[in-house]
Every structure is written in C-alpha cells, then in structure tokens.
XYZ file of C-alpha atoms in Angstrom:
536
model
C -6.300 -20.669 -23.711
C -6.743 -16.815 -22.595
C -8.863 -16.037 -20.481
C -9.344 -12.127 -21.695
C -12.321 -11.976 -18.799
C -9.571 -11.517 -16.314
C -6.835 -10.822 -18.320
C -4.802 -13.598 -17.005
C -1.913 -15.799 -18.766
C 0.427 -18.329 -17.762
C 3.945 -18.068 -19.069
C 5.040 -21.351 -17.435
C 5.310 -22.857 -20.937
C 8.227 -19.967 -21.884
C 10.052 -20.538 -18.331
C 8.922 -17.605 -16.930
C 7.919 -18.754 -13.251
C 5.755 -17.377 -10.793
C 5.551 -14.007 -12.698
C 2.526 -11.118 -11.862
C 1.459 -11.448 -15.547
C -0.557 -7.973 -16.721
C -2.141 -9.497 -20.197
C -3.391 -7.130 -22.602
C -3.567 -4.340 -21.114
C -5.260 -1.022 -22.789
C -2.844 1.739 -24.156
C -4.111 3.977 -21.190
C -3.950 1.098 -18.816
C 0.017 1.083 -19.558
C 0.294 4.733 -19.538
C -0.709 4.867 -15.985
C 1.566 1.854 -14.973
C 4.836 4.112 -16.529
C 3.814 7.206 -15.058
C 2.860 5.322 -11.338
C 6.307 3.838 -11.788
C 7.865 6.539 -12.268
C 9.279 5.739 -15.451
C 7.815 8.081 -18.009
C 6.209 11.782 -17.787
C 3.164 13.556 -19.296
C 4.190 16.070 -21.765
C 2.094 19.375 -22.521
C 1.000 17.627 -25.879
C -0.998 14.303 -23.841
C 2.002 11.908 -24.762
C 3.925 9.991 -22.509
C 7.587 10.792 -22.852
C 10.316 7.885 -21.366
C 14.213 7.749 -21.452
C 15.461 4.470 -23.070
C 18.437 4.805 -21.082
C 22.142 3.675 -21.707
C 21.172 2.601 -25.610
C 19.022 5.425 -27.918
C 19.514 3.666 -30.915
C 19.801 0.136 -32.382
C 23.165 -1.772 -32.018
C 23.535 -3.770 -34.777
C 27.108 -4.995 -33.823
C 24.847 -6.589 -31.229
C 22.225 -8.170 -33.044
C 22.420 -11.923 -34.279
C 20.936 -15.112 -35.856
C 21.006 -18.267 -34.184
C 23.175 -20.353 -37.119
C 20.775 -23.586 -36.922
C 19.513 -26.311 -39.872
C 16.790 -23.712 -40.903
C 19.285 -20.940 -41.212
C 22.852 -22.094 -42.007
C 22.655 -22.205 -45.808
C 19.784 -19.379 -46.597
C 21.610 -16.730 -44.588
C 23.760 -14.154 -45.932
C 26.448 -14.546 -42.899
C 28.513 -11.601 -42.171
C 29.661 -8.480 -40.264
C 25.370 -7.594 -40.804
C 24.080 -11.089 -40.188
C 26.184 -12.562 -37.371
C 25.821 -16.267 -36.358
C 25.322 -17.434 -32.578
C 25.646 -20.826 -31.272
C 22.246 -22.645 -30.449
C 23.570 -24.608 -27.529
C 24.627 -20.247 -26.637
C 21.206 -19.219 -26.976
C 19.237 -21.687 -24.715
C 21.268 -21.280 -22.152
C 21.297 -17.482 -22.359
C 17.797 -17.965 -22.719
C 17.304 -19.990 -19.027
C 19.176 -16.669 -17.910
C 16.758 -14.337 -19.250
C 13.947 -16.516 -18.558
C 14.963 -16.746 -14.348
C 15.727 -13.292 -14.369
C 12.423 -12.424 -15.337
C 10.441 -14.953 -13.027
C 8.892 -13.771 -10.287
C 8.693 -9.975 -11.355
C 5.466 -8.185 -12.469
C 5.575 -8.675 -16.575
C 3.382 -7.144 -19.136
C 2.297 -9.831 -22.056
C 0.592 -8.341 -25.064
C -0.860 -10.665 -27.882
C -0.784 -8.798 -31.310
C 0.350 -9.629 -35.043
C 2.052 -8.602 -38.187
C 1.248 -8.540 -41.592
C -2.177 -6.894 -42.357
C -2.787 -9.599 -45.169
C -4.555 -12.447 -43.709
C -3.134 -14.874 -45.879
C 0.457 -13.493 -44.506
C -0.740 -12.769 -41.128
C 2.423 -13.896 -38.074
C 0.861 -14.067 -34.734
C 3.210 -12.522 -32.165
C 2.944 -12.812 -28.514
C 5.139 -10.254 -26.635
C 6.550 -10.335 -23.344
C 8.152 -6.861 -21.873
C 9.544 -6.180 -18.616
C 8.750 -2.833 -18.585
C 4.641 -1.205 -19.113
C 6.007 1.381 -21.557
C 7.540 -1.602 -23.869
C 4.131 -2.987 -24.427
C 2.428 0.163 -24.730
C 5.412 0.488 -28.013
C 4.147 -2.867 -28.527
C 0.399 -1.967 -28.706
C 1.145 0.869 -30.709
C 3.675 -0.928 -33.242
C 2.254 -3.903 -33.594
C -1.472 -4.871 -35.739
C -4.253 -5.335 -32.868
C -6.181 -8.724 -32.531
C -9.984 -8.360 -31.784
C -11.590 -9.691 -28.350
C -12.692 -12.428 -30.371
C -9.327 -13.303 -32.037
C -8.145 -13.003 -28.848
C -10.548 -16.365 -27.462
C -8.201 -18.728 -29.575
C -5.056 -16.888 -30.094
C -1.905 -18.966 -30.765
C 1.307 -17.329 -31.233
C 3.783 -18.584 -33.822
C 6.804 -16.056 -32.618
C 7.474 -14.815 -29.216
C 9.439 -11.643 -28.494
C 10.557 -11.420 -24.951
C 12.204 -8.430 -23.854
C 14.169 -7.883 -20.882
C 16.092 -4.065 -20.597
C 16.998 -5.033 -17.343
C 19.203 -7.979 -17.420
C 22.787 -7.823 -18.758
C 24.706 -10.051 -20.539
C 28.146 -11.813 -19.770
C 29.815 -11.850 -22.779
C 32.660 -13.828 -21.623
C 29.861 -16.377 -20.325
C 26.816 -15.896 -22.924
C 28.702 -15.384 -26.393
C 27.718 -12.175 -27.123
C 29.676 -9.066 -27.916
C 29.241 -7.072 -24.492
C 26.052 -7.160 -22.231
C 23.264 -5.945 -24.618
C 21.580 -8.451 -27.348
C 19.293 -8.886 -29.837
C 19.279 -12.952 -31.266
C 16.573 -14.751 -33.876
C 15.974 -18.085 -33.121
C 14.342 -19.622 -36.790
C 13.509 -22.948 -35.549
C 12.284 -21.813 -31.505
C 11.079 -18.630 -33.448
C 12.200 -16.331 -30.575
C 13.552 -13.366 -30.417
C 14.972 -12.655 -27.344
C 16.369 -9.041 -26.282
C 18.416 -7.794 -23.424
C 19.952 -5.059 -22.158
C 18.680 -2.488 -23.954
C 15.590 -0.455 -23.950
C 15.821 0.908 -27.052
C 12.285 -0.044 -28.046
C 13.131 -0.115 -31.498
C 15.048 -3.563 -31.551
C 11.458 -5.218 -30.884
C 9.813 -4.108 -33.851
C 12.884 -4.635 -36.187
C 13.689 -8.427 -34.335
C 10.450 -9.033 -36.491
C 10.885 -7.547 -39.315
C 13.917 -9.436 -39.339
C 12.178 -12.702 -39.352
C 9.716 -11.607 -41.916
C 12.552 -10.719 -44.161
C 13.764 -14.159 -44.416
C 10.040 -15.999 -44.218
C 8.460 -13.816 -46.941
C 10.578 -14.385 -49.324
C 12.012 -17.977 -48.214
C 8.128 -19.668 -47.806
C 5.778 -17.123 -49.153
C 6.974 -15.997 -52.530
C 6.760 -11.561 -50.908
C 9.241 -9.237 -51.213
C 9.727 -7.250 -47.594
C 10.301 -4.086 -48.306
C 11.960 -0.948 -45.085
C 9.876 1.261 -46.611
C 7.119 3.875 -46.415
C 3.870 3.315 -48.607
C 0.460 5.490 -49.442
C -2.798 5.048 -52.053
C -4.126 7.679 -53.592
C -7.553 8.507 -54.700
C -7.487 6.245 -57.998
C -6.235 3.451 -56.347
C -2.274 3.893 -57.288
C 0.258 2.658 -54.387
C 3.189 4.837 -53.840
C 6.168 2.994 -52.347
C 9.400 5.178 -50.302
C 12.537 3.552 -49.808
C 14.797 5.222 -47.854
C 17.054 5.450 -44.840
C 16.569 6.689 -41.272
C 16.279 10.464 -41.730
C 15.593 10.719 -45.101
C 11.922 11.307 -45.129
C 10.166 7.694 -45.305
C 7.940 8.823 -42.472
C 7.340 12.684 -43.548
C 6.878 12.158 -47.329
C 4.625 9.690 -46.896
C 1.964 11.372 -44.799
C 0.273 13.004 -47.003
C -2.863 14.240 -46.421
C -3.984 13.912 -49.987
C -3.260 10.159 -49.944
C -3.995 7.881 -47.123
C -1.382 5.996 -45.439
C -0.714 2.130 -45.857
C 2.112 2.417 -43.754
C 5.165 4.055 -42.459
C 8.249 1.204 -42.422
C 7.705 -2.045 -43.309
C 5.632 -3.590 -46.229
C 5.555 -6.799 -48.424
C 4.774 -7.006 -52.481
C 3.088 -10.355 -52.852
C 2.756 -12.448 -55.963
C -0.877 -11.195 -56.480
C 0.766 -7.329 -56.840
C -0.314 -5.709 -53.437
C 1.389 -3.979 -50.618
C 0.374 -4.724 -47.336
C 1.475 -3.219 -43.885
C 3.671 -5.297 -41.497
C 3.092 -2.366 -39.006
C 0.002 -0.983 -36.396
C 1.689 1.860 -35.936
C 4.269 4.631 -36.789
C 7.742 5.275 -35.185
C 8.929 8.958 -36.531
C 12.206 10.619 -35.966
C 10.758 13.647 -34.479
C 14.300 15.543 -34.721
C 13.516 19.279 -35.085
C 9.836 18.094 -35.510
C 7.390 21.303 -36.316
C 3.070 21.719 -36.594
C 3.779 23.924 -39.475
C 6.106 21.521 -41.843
C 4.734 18.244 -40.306
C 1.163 18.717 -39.389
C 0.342 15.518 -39.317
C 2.726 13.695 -37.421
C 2.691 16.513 -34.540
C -1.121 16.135 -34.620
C -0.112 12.298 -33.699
C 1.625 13.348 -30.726
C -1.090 13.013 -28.201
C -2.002 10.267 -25.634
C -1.181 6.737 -26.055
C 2.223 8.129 -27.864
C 5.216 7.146 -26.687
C 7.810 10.178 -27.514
C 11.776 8.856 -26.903
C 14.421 10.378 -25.010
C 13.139 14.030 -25.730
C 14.134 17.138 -23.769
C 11.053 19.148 -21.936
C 10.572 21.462 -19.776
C 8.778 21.032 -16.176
C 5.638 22.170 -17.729
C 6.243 19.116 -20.184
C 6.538 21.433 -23.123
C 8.856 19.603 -25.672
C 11.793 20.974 -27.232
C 12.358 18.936 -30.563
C 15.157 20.923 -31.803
C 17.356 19.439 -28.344
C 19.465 16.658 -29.037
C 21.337 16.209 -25.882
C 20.237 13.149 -25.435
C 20.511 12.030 -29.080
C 19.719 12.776 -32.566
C 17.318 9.817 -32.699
C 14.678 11.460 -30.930
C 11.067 9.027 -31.602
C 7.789 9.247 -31.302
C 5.682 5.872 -31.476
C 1.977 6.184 -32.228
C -0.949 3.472 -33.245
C -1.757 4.074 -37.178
C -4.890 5.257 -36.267
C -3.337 8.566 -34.826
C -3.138 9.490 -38.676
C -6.460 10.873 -39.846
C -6.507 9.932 -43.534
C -5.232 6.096 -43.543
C -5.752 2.999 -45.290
C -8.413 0.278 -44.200
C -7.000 -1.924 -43.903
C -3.256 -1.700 -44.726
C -3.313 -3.319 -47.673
C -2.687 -1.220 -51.259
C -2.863 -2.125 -54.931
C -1.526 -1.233 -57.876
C 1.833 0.409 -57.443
C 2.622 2.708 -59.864
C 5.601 4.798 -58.694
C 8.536 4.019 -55.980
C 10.918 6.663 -54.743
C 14.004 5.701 -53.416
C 14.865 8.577 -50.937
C 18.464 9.624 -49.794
C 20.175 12.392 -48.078
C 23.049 12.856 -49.776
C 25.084 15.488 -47.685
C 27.763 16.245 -50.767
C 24.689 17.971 -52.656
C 25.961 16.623 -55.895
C 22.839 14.312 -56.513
C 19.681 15.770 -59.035
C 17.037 16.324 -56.555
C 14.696 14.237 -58.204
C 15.574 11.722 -61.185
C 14.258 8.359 -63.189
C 16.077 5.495 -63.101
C 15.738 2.603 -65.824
C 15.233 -0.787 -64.323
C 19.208 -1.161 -64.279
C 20.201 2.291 -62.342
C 17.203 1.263 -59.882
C 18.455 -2.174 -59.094
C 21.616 -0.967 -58.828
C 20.923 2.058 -56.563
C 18.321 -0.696 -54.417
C 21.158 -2.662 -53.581
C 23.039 0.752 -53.247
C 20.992 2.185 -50.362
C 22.701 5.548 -50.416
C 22.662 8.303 -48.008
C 25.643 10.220 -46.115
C 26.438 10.927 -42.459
C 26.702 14.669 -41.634
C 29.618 15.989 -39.605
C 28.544 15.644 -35.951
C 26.453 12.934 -36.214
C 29.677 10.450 -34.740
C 32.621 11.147 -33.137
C 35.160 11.907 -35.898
C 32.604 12.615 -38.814
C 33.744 16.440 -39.431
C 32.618 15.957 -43.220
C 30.005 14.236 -45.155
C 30.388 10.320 -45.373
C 28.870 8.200 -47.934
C 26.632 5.475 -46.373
C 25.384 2.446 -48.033
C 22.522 0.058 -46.662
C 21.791 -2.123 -48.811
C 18.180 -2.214 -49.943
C 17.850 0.846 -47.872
C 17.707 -1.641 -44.688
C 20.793 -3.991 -44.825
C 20.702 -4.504 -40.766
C 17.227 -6.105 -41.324
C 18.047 -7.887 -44.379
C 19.497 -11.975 -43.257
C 19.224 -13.063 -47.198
C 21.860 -12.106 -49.663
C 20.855 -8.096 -50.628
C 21.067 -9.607 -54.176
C 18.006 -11.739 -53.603
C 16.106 -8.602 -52.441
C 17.268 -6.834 -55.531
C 16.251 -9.649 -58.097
C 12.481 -9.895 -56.676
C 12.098 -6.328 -56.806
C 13.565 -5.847 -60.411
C 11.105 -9.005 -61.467
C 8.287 -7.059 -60.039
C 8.803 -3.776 -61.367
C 8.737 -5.268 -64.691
C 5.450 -7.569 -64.391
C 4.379 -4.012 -62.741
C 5.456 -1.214 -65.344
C 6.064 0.541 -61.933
C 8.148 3.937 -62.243
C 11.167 4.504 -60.400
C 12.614 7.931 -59.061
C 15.921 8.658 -56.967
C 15.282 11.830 -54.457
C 17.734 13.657 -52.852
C 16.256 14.930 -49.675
C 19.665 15.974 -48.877
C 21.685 19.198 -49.632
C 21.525 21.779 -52.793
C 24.245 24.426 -53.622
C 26.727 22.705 -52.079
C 27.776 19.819 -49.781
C 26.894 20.057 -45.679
C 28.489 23.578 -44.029
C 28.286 25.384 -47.387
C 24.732 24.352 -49.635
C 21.871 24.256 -47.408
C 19.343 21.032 -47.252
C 16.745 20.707 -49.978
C 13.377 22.727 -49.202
C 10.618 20.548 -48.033
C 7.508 22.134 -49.704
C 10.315 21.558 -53.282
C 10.708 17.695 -52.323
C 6.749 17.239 -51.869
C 6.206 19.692 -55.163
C 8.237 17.172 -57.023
C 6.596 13.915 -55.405
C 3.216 15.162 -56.104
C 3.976 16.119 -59.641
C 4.959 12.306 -60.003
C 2.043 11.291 -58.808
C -0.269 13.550 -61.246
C 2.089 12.764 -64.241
C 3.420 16.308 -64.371
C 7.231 15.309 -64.962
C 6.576 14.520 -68.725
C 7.468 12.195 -71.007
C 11.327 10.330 -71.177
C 12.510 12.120 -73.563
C 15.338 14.788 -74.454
C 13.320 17.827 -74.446
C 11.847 16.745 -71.104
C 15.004 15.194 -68.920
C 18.764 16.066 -69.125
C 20.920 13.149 -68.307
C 23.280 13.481 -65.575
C 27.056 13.475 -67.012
C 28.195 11.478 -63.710
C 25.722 9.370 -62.348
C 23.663 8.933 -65.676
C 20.472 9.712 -64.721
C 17.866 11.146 -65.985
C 16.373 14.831 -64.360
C 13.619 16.722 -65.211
C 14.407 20.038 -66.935
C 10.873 21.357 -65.208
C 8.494 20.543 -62.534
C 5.479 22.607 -61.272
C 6.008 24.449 -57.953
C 9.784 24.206 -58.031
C 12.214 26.715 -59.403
C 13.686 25.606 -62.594
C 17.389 26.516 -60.948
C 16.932 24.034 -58.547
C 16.268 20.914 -60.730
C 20.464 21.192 -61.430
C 22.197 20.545 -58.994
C 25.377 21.893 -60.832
C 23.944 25.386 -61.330
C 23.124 25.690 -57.990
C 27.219 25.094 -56.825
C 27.875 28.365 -59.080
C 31.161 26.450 -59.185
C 31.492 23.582 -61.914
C 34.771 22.567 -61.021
C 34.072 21.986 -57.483
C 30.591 20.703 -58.079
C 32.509 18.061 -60.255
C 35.308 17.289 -57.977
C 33.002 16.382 -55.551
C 30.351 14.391 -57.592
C 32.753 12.103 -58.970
C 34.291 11.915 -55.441
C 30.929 10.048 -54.442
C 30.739 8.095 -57.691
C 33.927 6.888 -56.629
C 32.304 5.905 -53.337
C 29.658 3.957 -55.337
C 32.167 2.009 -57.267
C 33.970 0.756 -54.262
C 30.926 0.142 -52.430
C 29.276 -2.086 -55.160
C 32.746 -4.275 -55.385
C 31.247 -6.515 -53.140
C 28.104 -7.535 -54.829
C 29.948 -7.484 -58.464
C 30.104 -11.001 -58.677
C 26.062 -11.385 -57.811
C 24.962 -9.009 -60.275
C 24.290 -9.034 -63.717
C 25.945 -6.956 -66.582
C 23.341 -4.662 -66.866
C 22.696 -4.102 -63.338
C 26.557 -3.319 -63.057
C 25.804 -0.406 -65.608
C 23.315 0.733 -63.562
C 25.951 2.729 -61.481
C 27.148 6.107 -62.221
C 29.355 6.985 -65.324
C 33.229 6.866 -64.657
C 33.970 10.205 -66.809
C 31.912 12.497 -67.680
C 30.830 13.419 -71.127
C-alpha cells in the first residue's frame, strides 16, 4: 500500500535497499530536483533542457528479450529480437538492484493503454529526477484515488549510471535494455537516452496485445476529426508521425503508439508526446513549439546562455527531442480513445525522390509496403552514408516489434477489410530529384494532400482520376486541391526521364531484395503488392 499522504514507498520487495525513495512527485517538483542538481537548465521558452549524455539515441544492438517458457516459441528471434539468458538477467539484475540501494531514487506510478479494458499498470523506478519527469510526461497519469490501491503489473527500473560488464553480464558492451515476460521487468542501464523507457513498453505491449488480447499495436501517430473518423500515420522517425498529426482541425489521440482492438477503436498507449524537434519552427509547427513550455523536457539541444534554443544545431545529434504531457496540445482527444478509422497513411521519406508524393494502395500494395516500412538515410546522417540509403523497418517499427512482422501484417490486412479503411503511401521525402539535387517535399503540399483525404477531395479510383505508377504500381492522383498539378508526378518534376527511371527502379530493386526474407510468410497476393519489375 502507498501512502500518497507522504509520498512514501518501499522498494524492499524489488531489492532496492535502504534507498531515499521520492514517490510521485509533481512535474514541477522534478523540474526543481534537475535544475538543483545541476543536471538540466531553463531555456528562454519555460522548458527544462538536459544532455542524455554518451547515448542520444536508442541502441537497438543493445536491446534484448529474456528467451524464457513465455517467450521461446512466440518470439521472432533475430539480429532485432535478441535472446538473453534468464539465469544472465537475475544476476545482472542483483547488480543493478545494489547499485541503486542506498541512493536517492525517484518512483513514479503511472500506466499505459488509455482503454480500461487494456489498461498495464506500470510502476517506474529512475535514478535520475529528469527520467521520471519523461516518465510523468510519457506515461497515462493515475488519479489520487487510483493511486490508494495501485498495483503494478510491469516495473521499469532505470539506472543511466551503472555500466555493464559484458564479459561478466552477457550483454554486448556496458549499456542495456532486457524484457523479462515472466518477471515482467524491464530493466535499463547505461544509458540515459530516455527514449528506451517508453519503447521497453511498447515492446511488451507488442507481444501482449496481440498474444492475450486479440489488438493490433500499432508505432504510429493517430487523430479524430469532427465526424468522428480516426486517422491513423505510420511512419518512421523523421518522417512526420508527430507533425502531420497535430492538426489543429482534428484533435489528437496520440502521437506514437496505439492499439486497434476487436471492437474497431484506437486507443493511446501514450500520456504524452516525444517530437524530433530537428530544425523545429513557430511558423511551420505551431503547435508543437507552443508545447515547448514548462514541464517539457527538450533533449540534447544547443542554447545560448540566455537559454534561447537553436533547433537548427545538431552538434550534439540529429535526434534532438522534446517530451511533453498530451495535454500540452490544445485540441486533443478525451480520452485517447478514437473510432471509426477511415483512412491510414503510411508516411516515408524517401531521399531518391522517385516515390508519387501521395498514392492508394489496394489491400495487397499496403500489406506489402506495412511489412515494407520504407524510408532512406540521407548522406550525413552516419559515417559513410554520402548518398541516399534505402531503409526498411518493418511495420514502420521493426525494433519494437518481438512477433514475426508477418503477424503484424496479417491483423492489420484482416482489419482493414472488416473496416473498408483507405490506405495512402506519402512521400514526405524529396521531389525533383534524389537528396543534393531535388529538394524535400513542401510541408503546407503534404498537409494539402492529407486534408484533401480526409474531405474526400482525391476522387474516385478510377482512370480519369489516378495514373498508375509504371514502377511501383500505384495509384496517384492526377489532381488535388492546394497542390500544383506538376508536383503530383514525380517524373515530371526530374525534367529527366531517364534518370528519374534509373533511379526508381534502383529502389524497386531495393524492395525486392528487402522483401526476400519474408517471401516465404506471405501470400501470393501480398507478394504482388510490391513494385512492378519493368515498366510498361
């Protein structure tokens, strides 16, 4: 039992000994801590601003599944999903567990899923204030009263501090990030990346959704409009989950993580948003800058000593963050939950600017492109990428996904179906030509063409309304209010057909031998889905 009077909470039961346990503390509460500690500053826009230190980024090389009785059959096991001895984990576990006795710890009650009948209680345990504040904001927020009886089915603890021995502990080097299924754990060290808390459970809901409870997880964006239609973004890091779907037309279910249940609603894992704030602007992005304010947590940004913040820096890293409670966003969802979906987009960057920038797929091409999960890497992005590289996730969140991506695939196809749900590719990437010569696709075009989806302005399937693309097969709209028609072909904006073409089925290529290794799970329609070998 809690005792949310005083705030106080024994973790004696997780190992943790002796600890100076601050439970539940307010967002402001742990704003104060980081600042008093030293550990974050105050920018000019009210948000607290921290340094994640060695690790900006997730490490998936890093990040495993405890290969148990609950786990060794279900799991898709390789280079994504990697196994780890159990005997391993408890004892890395004791490790953890010492090192973090006896030090001042922040515990924060909270919970995912904004379903009730789906609803995970999580209770997490950070070593650093600033963690739980991500975890405050990131996480759905238990009442005072749900507080009084709170029991939590997962625990996340989260140490940045300690480092492994990978000789010793069986991991890769001295950061981690394990699931334990049957102690449902996940334990984290090394890193204070704060993103590996919130995707450790969305990990574990993407193997008990659709294991125990019949619900598709979906890494993916999601809004309602005024009618009651759910929108649904798939997409990539960077390709405009987060942007596309604030829309302040449409309130926001959430930003990155959803489930489809049975019943044909989309609820919110999430409390909160976590934007890529990369070159990050009032004027194109009104409402995410408006989110920046306090009780956000902005990552590994460059300021100024007035604390002004210079989003277009990326010194540090390209995966610049900002971290904010939903309720930052003015026009939202109560609660999370949204009905009806009508239209999903499937957003990707593609850096060879060879892709339509908008297109509907049949329920083949969109099972095949889901299991796809295409986007490219720009040069500069990694050491040795001086060119666009293709980059396949499959279902736009393969490091996430511990079941087969074919399992994924097969739920969604069954519920677009039962659904009549519509299904559009976007290119949010380049026009006129790949990365260094075409330039990337024009925001205000990319939300013109969204929003004509949503009012029904693309017109019917038919051959005076879509051309068919003679590589990739899909259909693109020949017109589309607020968007030049010029723009709409991607070949005619090249001005060079026999480069455009070169390079198109260059990437088609890429798709082929990409899609070799899930040949044998998918269907014969699904494996036309893909683009065209020759074109017609």
């Amino acid at each position: 039992m809690v005792d949310t009077n005083t705030k106080s909470i024994s973790l004696n039961n997780l190992g943790i000994k002796n600890a100076t346990v601050r439970y539940q503390l307010t967002s402001d509460e742990l704003h104060d801590e980081t600042v008093e500690k030293n550990q974050g500053k105050v920018s000019s826009l009210g948000a607290i601003a921290v340094n994640t230190g060695e690790f900006t980024g997730r490490s998936p090389k890093d990040r495993f599944i405890v290969k148990d009785d609950i786990t060794k059959d279900k799991v898709w096991w390789s280079d994504i999903n990697l196994p780890f001895d159990a005997e391993k984990f408890d004892k890395l576990y004791d490790k953890v567990t010492s090192y973090l006795s006896e030090k001042e710890i922040f515990v924060r009650d909270s919970y995912a899923c904004a379903d009730e009948n789906y609803k995970l209680n999580i209770r997490v345990v950070n070593e650093y204030p600033w963690s739980n504040m991500f975890a405050y904001n990131m996480f759905l927020r238990p009442t005072d009263e749900e507080l009084k009886d709170f029991s939590p089915e997962w625990t996340v603890i989260n140490a940045p501090g300690f480092l492994a021995d990978a000789d010793i502990d069986g991991t890769r080097q001295h950061n981690f990030a394990i699931l334990n299924f049957t102690k449902k754990i996940a334990l984290i060290g090394g890193t204070g990346y704060t993103g590996e808390i919130k995707k450790g459970i969305f990990s574990a809901l993407n193997f008990i959704l659709p294991v125990f409870k019949n619900t598709l997880p979906m890494h993916c964006s999601a809004n309602v409009g005024i009618e009651g239609d759910t929108a649904i973004f798939f997409g990539l890091s960077g390709t405009g989950k987060t942007t596309l779907s604030t829309d302040p037309n449409r309130s926001l279910i959430g930003d990155d993580e959803h489930g489809w249940t049975a019943e044909n609603t989309v609820f919110n894992f999430e409390g909160g948003c976590y934007a890529k704030v990369i070159n990050l602007s009032e004027e194109q992005e009104p409402e995410i800058y408006s989110a920046i304010k306090k009780g956000a947590i902005l990552e590994n940004v460059v300021m100024n000593e007035k604390g002004d913040v210079d989003f277009s820096d990326i010194s540090i890293t390209q995966n610049t963050r900002v971290s904010y409670p939903i309720y930052h966003i003015e026009n939202i969802q109560k609660p999370s939950i949204g009905k009806n979906p009508k239209n999903i987009f499937f957003l990707t960057a593609d850096a060879f600017g060879v892709l339509p920038p908008i297109s509907k797929l049949t329920p083949a091409q969109a099972a095949y492109h889901f299991i796809s999960g295409y986007t490219a890497k720009v040069a500069g992005t990694e050491a040795g990428v001086t060119e666009p590289v293709p980059s396949f996730s499959a279902c736009f969140g393969a490091p996430f996904m511990p079941l087969h991506p074919t399992k994924y695939a097969e739920m969604l196809s069954k519920k677009m179906v039962e659904s009549g749900v519509n299904v559009w590719l976007v290119n949010t990437g380049w026009s006129g030509g790949q990365y260094g010569v075409g330039k990337r696709m024009a925001l205000k075009y990319t939300r013109a063409m969204i929003t004509a989806v949503l009012n029904g302005d693309l017109g019917d399937y038919t051959y005076e309304d879509y051309h068919i693309h003679s590589v990739f097969g899909v259909a693109q709209p020949r017109t589309c209010p607020g968007v030049p028609t010029s723009v709409l072909s991607p070949r005619a904006t090249w001005n060079n057909d026999e480069a455009y073409y070169k390079t198109a089925f260059k990437l088609s290529n890429a798709f082929r031998v990409n899609f070799k290794q899930f040949e044998e799970f998918a269907n014969e329609e699904i494996r036309r889905g893909g683009p065209q070998r020759y074109a017609h």
